[in-house]
mmCIF file of C-alpha atoms and ligand atoms in Angstrom:
data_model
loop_
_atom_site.group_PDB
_atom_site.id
_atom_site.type_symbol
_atom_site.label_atom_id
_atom_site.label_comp_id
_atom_site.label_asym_id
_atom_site.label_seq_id
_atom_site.Cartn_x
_atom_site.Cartn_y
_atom_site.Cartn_z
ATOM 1 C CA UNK A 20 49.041 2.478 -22.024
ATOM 2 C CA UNK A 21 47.149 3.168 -19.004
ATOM 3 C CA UNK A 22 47.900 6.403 -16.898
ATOM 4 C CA UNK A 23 49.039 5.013 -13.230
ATOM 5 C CA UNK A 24 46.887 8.009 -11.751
ATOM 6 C CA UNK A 25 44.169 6.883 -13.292
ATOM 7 C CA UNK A 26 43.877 3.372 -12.123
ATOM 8 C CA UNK A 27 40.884 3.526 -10.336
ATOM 9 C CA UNK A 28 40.795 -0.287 -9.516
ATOM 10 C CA UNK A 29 43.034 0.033 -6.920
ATOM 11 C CA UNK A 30 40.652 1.022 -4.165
ATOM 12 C CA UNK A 31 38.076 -1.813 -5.534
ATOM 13 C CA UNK A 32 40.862 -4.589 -4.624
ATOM 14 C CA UNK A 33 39.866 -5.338 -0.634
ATOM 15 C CA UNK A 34 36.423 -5.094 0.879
ATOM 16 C CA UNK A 35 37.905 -2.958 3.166
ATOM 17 C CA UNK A 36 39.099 -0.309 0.773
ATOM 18 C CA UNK A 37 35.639 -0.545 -0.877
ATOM 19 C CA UNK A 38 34.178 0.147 2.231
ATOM 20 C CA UNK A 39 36.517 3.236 3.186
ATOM 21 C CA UNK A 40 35.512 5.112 -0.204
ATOM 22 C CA UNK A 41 32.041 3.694 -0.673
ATOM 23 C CA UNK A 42 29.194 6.974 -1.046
ATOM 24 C CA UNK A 43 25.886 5.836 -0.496
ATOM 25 C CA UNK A 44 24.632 3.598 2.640
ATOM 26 C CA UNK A 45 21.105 2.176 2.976
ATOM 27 C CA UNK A 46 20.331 1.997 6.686
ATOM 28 C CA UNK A 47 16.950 0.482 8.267
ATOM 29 C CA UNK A 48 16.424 4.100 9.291
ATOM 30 C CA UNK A 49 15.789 4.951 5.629
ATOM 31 C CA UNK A 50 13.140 2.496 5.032
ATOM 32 C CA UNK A 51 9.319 2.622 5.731
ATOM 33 C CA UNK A 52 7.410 -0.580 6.218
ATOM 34 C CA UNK A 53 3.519 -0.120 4.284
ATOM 35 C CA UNK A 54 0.999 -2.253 6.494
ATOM 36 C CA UNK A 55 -1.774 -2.986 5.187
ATOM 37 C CA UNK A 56 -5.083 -3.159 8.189
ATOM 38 C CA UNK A 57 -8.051 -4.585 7.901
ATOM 39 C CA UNK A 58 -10.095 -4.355 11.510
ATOM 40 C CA UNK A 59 -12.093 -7.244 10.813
ATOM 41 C CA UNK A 60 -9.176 -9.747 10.261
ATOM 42 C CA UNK A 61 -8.027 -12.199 12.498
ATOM 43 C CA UNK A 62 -4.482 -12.346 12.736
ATOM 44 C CA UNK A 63 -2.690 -11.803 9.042
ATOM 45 C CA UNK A 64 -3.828 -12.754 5.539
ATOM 46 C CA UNK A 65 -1.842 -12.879 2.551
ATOM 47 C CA UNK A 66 -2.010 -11.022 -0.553
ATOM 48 C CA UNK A 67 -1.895 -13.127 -3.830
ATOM 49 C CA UNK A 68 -0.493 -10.037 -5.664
ATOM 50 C CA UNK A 69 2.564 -9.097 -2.997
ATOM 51 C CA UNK A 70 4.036 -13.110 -2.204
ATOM 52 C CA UNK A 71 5.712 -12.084 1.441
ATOM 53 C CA UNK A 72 2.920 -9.011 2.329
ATOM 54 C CA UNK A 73 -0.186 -9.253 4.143
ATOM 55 C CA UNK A 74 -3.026 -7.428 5.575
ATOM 56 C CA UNK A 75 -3.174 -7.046 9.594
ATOM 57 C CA UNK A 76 -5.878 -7.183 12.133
ATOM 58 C CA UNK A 77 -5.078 -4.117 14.816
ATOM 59 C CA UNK A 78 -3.134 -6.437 16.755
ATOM 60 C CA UNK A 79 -1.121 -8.355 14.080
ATOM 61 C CA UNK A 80 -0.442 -4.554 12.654
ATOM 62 C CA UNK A 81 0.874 -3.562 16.294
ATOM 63 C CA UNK A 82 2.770 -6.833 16.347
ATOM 64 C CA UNK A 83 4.448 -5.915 12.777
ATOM 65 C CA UNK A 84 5.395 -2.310 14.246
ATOM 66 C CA UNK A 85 7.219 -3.856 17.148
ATOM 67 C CA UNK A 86 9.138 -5.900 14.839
ATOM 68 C CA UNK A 87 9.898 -2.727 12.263
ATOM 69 C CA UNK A 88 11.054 -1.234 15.853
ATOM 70 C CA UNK A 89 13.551 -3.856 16.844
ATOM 71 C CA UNK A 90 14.531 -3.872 13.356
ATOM 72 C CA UNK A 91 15.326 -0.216 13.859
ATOM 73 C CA UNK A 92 13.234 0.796 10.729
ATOM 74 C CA UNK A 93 12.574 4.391 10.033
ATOM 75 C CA UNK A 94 8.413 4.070 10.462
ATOM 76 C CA UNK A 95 5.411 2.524 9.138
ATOM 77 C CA UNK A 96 2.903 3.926 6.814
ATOM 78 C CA UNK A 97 -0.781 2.183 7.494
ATOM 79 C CA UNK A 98 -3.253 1.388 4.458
ATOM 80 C CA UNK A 99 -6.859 1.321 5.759
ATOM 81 C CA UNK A 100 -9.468 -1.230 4.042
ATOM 82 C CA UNK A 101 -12.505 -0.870 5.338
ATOM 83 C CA UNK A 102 -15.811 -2.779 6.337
ATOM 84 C CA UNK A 103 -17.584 -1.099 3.857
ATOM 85 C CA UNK A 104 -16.980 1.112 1.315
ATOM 86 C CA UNK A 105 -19.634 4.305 -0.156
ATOM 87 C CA UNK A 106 -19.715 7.162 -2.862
ATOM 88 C CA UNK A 107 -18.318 9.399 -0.183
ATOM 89 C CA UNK A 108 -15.481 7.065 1.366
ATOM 90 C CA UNK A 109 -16.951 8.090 5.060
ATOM 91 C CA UNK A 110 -15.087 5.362 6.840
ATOM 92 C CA UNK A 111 -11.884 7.059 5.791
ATOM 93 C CA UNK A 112 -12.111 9.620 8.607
ATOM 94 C CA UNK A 113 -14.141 7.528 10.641
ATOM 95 C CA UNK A 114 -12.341 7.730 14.540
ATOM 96 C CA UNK A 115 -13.140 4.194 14.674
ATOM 97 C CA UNK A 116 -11.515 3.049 11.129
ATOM 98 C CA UNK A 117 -9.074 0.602 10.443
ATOM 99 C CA UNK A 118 -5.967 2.930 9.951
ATOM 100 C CA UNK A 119 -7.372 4.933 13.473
ATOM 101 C CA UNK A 120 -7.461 2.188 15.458
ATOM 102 C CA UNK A 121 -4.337 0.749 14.367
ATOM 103 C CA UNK A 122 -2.234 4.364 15.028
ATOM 104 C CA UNK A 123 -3.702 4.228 18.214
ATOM 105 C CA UNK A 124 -2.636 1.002 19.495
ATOM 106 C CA UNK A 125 0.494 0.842 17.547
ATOM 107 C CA UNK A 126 1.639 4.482 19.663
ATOM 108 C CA UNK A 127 0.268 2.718 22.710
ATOM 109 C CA UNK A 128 2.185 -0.467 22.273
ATOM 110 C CA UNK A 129 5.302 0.918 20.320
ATOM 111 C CA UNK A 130 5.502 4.887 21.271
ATOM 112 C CA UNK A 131 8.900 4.730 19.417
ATOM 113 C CA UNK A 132 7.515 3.786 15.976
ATOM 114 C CA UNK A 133 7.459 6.662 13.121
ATOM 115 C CA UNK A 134 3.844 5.643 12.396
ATOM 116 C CA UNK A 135 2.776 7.754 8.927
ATOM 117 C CA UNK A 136 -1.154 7.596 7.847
ATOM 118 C CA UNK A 137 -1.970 7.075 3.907
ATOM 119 C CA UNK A 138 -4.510 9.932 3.303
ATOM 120 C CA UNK A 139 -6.594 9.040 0.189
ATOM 121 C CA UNK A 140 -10.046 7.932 -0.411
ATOM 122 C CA UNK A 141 -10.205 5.251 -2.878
ATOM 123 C CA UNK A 142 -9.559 2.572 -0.795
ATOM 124 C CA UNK A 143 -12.842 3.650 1.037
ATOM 125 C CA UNK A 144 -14.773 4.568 -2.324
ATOM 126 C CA UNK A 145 -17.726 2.206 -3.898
ATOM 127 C CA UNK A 146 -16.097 3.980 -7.426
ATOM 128 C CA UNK A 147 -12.501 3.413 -6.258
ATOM 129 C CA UNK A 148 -11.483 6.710 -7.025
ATOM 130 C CA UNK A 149 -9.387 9.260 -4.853
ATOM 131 C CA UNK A 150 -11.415 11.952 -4.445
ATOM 132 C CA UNK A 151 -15.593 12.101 -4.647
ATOM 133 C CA UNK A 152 -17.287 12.122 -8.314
ATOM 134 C CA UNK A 153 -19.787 14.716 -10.080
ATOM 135 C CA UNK A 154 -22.917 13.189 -11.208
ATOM 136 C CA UNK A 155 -21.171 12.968 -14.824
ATOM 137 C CA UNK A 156 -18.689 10.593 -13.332
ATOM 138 C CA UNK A 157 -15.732 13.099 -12.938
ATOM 139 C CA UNK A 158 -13.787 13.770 -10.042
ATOM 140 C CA UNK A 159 -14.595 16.793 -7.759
ATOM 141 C CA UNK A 160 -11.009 18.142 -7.119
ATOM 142 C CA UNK A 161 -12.391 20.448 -4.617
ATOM 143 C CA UNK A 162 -15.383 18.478 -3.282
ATOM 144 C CA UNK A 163 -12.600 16.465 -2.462
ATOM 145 C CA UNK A 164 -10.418 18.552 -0.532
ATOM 146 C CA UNK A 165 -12.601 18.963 2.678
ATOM 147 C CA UNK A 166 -13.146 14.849 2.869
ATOM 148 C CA UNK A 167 -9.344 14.756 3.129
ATOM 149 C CA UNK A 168 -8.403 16.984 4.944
ATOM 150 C CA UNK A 169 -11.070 15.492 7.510
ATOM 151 C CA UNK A 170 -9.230 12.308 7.120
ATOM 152 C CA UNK A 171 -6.022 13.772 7.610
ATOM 153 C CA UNK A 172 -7.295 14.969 11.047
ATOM 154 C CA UNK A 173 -8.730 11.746 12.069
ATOM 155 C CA UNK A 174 -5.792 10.405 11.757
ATOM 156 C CA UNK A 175 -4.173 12.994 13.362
ATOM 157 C CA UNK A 176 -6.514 12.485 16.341
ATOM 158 C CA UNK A 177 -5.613 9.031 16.494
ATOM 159 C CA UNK A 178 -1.935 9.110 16.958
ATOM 160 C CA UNK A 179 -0.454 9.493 13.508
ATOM 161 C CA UNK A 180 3.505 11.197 13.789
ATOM 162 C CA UNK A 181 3.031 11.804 9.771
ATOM 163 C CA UNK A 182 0.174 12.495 7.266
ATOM 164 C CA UNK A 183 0.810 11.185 3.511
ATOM 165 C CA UNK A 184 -1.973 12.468 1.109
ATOM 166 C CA UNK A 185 -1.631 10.410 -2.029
ATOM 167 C CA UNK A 186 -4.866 11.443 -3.525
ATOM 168 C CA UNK A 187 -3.149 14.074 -6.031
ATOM 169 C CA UNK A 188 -6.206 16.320 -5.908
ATOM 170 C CA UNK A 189 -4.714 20.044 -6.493
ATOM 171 C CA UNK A 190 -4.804 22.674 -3.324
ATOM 172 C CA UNK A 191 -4.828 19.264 -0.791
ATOM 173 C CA UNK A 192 -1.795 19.802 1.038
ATOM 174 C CA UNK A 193 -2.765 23.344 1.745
ATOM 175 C CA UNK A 194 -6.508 22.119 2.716
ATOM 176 C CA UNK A 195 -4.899 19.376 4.857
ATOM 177 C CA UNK A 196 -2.262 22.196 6.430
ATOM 178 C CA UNK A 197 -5.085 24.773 7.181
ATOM 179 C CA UNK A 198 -7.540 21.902 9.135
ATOM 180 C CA UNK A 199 -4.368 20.369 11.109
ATOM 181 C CA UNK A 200 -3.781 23.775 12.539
ATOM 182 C CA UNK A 201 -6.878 24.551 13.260
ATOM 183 C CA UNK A 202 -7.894 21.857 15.336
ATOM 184 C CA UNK A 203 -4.761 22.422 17.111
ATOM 185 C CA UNK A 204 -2.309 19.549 15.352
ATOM 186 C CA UNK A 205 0.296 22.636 13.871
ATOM 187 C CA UNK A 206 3.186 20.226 14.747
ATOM 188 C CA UNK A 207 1.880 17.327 12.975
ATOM 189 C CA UNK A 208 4.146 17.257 9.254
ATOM 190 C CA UNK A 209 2.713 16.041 5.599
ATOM 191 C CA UNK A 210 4.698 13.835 3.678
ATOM 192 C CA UNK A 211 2.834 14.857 0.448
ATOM 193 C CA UNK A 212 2.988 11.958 -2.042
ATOM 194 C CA UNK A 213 4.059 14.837 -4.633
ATOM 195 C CA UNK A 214 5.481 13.342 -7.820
ATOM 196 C CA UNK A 215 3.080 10.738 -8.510
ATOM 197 C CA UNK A 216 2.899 9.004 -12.238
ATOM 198 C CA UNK A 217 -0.297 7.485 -13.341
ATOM 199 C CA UNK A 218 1.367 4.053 -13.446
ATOM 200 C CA UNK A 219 1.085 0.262 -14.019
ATOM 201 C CA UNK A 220 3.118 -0.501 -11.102
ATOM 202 C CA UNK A 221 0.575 0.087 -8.576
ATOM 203 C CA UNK A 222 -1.444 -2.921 -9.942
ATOM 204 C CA UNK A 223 -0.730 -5.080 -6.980
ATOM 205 C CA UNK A 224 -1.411 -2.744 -4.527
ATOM 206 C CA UNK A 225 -4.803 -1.797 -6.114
ATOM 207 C CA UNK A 226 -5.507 -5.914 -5.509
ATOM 208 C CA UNK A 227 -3.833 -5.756 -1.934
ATOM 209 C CA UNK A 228 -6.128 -2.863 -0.670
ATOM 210 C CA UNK A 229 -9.148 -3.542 -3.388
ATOM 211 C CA UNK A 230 -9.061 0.340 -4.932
ATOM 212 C CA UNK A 231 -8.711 -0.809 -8.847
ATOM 213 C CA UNK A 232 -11.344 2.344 -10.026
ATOM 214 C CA UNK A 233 -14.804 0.308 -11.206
ATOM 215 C CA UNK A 234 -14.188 2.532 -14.259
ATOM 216 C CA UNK A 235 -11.741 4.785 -15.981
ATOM 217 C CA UNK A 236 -8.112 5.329 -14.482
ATOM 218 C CA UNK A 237 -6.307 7.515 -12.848
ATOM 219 C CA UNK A 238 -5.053 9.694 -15.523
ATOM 220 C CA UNK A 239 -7.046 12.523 -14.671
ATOM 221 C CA UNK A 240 -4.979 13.432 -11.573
ATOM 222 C CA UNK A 241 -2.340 11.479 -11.355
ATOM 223 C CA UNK A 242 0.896 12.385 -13.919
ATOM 224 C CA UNK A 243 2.055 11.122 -17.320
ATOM 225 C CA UNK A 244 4.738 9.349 -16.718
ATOM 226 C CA UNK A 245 6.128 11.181 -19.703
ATOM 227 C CA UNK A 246 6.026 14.052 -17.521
ATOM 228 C CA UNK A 247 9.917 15.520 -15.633
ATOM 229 C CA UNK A 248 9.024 19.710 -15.541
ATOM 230 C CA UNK A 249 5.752 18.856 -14.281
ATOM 231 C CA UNK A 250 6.697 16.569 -11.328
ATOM 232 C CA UNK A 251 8.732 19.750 -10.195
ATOM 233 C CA UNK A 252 5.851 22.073 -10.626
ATOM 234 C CA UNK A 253 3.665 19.526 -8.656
ATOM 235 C CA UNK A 254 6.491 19.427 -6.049
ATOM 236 C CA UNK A 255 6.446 23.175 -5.640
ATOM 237 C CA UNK A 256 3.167 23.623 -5.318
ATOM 238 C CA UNK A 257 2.544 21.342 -2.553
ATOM 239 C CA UNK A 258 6.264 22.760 -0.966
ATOM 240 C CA UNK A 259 4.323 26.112 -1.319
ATOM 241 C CA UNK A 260 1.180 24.864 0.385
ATOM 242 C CA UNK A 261 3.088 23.389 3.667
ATOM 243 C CA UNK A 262 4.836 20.062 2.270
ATOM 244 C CA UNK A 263 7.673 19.030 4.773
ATOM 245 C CA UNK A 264 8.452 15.870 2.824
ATOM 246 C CA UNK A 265 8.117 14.929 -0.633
ATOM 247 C CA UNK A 266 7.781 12.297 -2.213
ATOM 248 C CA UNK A 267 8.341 10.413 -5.331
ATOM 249 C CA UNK A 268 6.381 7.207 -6.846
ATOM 250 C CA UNK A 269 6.639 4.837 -8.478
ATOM 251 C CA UNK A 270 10.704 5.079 -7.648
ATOM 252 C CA UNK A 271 12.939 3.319 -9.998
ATOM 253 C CA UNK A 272 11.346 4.812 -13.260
ATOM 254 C CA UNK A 273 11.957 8.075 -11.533
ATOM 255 C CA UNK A 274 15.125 8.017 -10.510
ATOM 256 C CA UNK A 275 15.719 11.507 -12.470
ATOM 257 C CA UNK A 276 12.899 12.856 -10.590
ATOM 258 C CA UNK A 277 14.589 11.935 -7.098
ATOM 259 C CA UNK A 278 17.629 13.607 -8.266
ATOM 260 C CA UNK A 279 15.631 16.944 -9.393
ATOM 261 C CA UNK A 280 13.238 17.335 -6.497
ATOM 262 C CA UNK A 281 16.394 16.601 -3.968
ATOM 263 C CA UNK A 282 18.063 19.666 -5.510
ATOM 264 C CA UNK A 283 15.580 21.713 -6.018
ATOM 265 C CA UNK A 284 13.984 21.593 -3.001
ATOM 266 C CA UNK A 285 16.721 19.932 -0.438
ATOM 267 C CA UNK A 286 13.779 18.783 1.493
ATOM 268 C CA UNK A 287 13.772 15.374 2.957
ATOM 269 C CA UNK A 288 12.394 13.179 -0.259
ATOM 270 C CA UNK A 289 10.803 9.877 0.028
ATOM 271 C CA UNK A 290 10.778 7.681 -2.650
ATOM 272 C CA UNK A 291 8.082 5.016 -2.935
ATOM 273 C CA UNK A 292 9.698 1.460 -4.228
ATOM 274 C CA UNK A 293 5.835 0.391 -5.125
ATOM 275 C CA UNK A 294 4.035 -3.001 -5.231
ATOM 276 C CA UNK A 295 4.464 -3.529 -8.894
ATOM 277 C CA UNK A 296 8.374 -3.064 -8.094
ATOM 278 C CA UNK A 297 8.586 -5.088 -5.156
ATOM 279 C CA UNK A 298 7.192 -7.977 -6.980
ATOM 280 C CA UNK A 299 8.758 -7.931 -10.232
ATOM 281 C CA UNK A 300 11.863 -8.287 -8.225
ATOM 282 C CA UNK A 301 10.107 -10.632 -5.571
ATOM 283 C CA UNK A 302 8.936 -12.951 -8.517
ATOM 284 C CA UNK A 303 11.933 -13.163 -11.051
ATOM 285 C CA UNK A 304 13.958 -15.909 -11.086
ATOM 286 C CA UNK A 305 16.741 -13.586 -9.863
ATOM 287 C CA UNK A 306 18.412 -13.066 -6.511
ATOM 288 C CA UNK A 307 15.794 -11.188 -4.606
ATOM 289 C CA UNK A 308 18.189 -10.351 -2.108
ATOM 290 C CA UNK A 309 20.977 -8.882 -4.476
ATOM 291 C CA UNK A 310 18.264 -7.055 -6.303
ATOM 292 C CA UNK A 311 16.298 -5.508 -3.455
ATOM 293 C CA UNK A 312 19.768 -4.404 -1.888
ATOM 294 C CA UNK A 313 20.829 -2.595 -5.465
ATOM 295 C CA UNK A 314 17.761 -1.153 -5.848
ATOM 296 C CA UNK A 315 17.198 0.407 -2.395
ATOM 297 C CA UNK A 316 21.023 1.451 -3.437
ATOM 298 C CA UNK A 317 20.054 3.070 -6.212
ATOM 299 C CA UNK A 318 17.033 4.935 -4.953
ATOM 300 C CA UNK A 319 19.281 6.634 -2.215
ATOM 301 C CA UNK A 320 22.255 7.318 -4.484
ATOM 302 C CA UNK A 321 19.657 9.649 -6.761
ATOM 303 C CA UNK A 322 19.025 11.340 -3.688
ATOM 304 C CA UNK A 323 16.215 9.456 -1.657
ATOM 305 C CA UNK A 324 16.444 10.106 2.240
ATOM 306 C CA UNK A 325 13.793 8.116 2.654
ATOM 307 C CA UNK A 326 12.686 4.988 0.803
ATOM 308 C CA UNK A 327 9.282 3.223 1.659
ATOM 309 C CA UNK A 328 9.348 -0.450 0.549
ATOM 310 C CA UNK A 329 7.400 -3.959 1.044
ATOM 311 C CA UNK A 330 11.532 -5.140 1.585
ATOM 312 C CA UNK A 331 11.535 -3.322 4.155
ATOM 313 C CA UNK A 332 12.104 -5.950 7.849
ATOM 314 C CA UNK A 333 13.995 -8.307 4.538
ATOM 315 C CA UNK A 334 16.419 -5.296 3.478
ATOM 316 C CA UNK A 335 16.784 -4.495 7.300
ATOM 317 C CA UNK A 336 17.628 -8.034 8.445
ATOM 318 C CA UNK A 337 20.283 -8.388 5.092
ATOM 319 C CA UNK A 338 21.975 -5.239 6.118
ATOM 320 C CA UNK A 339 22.672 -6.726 9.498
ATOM 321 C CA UNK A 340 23.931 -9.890 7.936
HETATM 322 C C1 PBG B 223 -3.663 5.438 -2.903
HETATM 323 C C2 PBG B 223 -2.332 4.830 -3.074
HETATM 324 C C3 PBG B 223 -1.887 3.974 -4.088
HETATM 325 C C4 PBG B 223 -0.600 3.592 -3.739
HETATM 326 C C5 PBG B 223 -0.286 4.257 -2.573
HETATM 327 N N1 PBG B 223 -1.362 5.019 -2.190
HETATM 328 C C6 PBG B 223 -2.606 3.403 -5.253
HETATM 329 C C7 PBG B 223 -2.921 4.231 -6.423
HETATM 330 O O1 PBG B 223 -2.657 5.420 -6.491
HETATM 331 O O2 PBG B 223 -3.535 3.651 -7.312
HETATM 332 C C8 PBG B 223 0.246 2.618 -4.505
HETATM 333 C C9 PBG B 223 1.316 1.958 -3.707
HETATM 334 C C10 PBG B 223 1.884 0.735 -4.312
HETATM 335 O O3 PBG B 223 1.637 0.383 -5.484
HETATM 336 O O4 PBG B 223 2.628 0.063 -3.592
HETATM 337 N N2 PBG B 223 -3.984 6.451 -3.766
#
């Protein structure tokens, strides 16, 4: 015999009773469109690996960030690739690079538009690494630090509302926090890509912006996915170096780690639905809609304020439907 109290069915009979006592909304405001810019393009190209993303000239990018606008999406975050790539990754805090030019005209065009910079150097590296390498090979964490936090100003230069270092080096959020100030960007916020696993799931995007390392992986700075204490350690770190937002990546193996970082920190937390996500779901023989919707569901439930996501305009266009 069932208990009449504890019937909870009866406020799942009507959509509008579901509705009145539903938790957890995704809005467009939550979601971040990733746009990929090449300068050199014409128009837009499409990426084998993401079916439905491409890379933008300027102007196809500043076309794309009117569209997230109208859309009433939360921001952009640009991906640079560049016209050429060296040991160093100069180009990534070039004035004139592709992620520059495109924060420029983007605030021109679209002053509105939450436009956040990816701050990272292997997308600019001959080695396809994130920071610079020793002559053995090996990463120089602190080498590193001063190229990004050069980039970080560039970008700042150029427009950019948000920073988003993603390179995982140690100290870079404070490095990155230190320069900003001191060339007189103090209001300019990081959204420090803080919880990052080493992880399969950014194979598509490594194709997308050509940064698969010529050798070795990433294990060496980014996390084993193994790994729950240590996200949080990683998180407080960079919240102790100047972090306003955090994030969380890849997202839906990490659900736990949403959850954590919201309450131990109860800073805004991003979560980062990546490439390898997007097209699993993208790909199966599934209902892409359904499954993009539940997911993006999901990821704010565990505590996700913000969700960036190739679904993005899609999600944002199903909501209003
Ligand atoms: C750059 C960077 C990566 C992603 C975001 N910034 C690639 C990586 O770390 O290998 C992955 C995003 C995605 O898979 O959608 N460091």
């Amino acid at each position: 015999m069932v208990f009449p109290q504890t019937r909870l069915r009866r406020l799942r009979r009507t959509p509008e009773l579901r509705s009145l006592v539903r938790e957890t909304e995704v809005l467009p405001r939550h979601l971040v469109l990733p746009l990929f810019v090449e300068a050199e393009l014409d128009g837009s190209r499409p990426i084998d690996a993401l079916p439905g993303v491409s890379r933008h000239s300027v102007d196809a990018a500043v076309a794309e960030a009117g569209e997230a606008a109208a859309l009433g999406l939360g921001g952009v975050i640009l991906f640079g690739i560049p016209s050429a790539k060296d040991e160093q990754g100069t180009e990534a805090w070039d004035d004139g690079g592709a992620v520059q030019l495109a924060a420029r005209a983007i605030k021109a065009a679209h002053p509105g538009v939450v436009v956040i910079t990816d701050v990272c150097l292997c997308e600019y590296t001959s080695h396809g690494h994130c920071g610079v390498l020793r002559d053995d090979g090996s990463v120089d964490n602190d080498a590193s630090l001063e190229l990004l936090a050069r980039t970080a100003v560039s970008h700042a230069r150029a427009g950019a509302d948000v920073v988003a270092p993603s390179d995982m080096m140690d100290g870079r959020v404070g490095a990155i926090r230190r320069e900003l100030d001191g060339e007189g960007f103090a209001d300019v916020p990081i959204m420090a890509y803080s919880a990052k696993h080493a992880s399969a799931f950014y194979s598509p995007f490594r194709d997308a912006a050509d940064s698969t390392p010529a050798f070795g992986d990433r294990r060496g700075y980014q996390m084993d996915p193994a790994n729950g204490d240590e996200a949080l350690r990683e998180v407080e770190l960079d919240v102790a170096e100047g972090a306003d937002i955090v994030m969380v990546k890849p997202a839906l193996t990490a659900l736990d780690l949403i959850w954590r970082v919201k309450q131990q920190t109860r800073l805004p937390v991003a979560a980062y639905q990546v490439s390898g996500e997007y097209a699993m779901i993208k790909t199966s023989s599934m209902d892409d809609r359904a499954l993009a919707l539940e997911t993006l569901t999901a990821l704010r439930r565990a505590g996700a304020d913000i969700v960036i996501t190739y679904f993005a305009k899609d999600a944002a266009r199903w909501l209003a439907t």
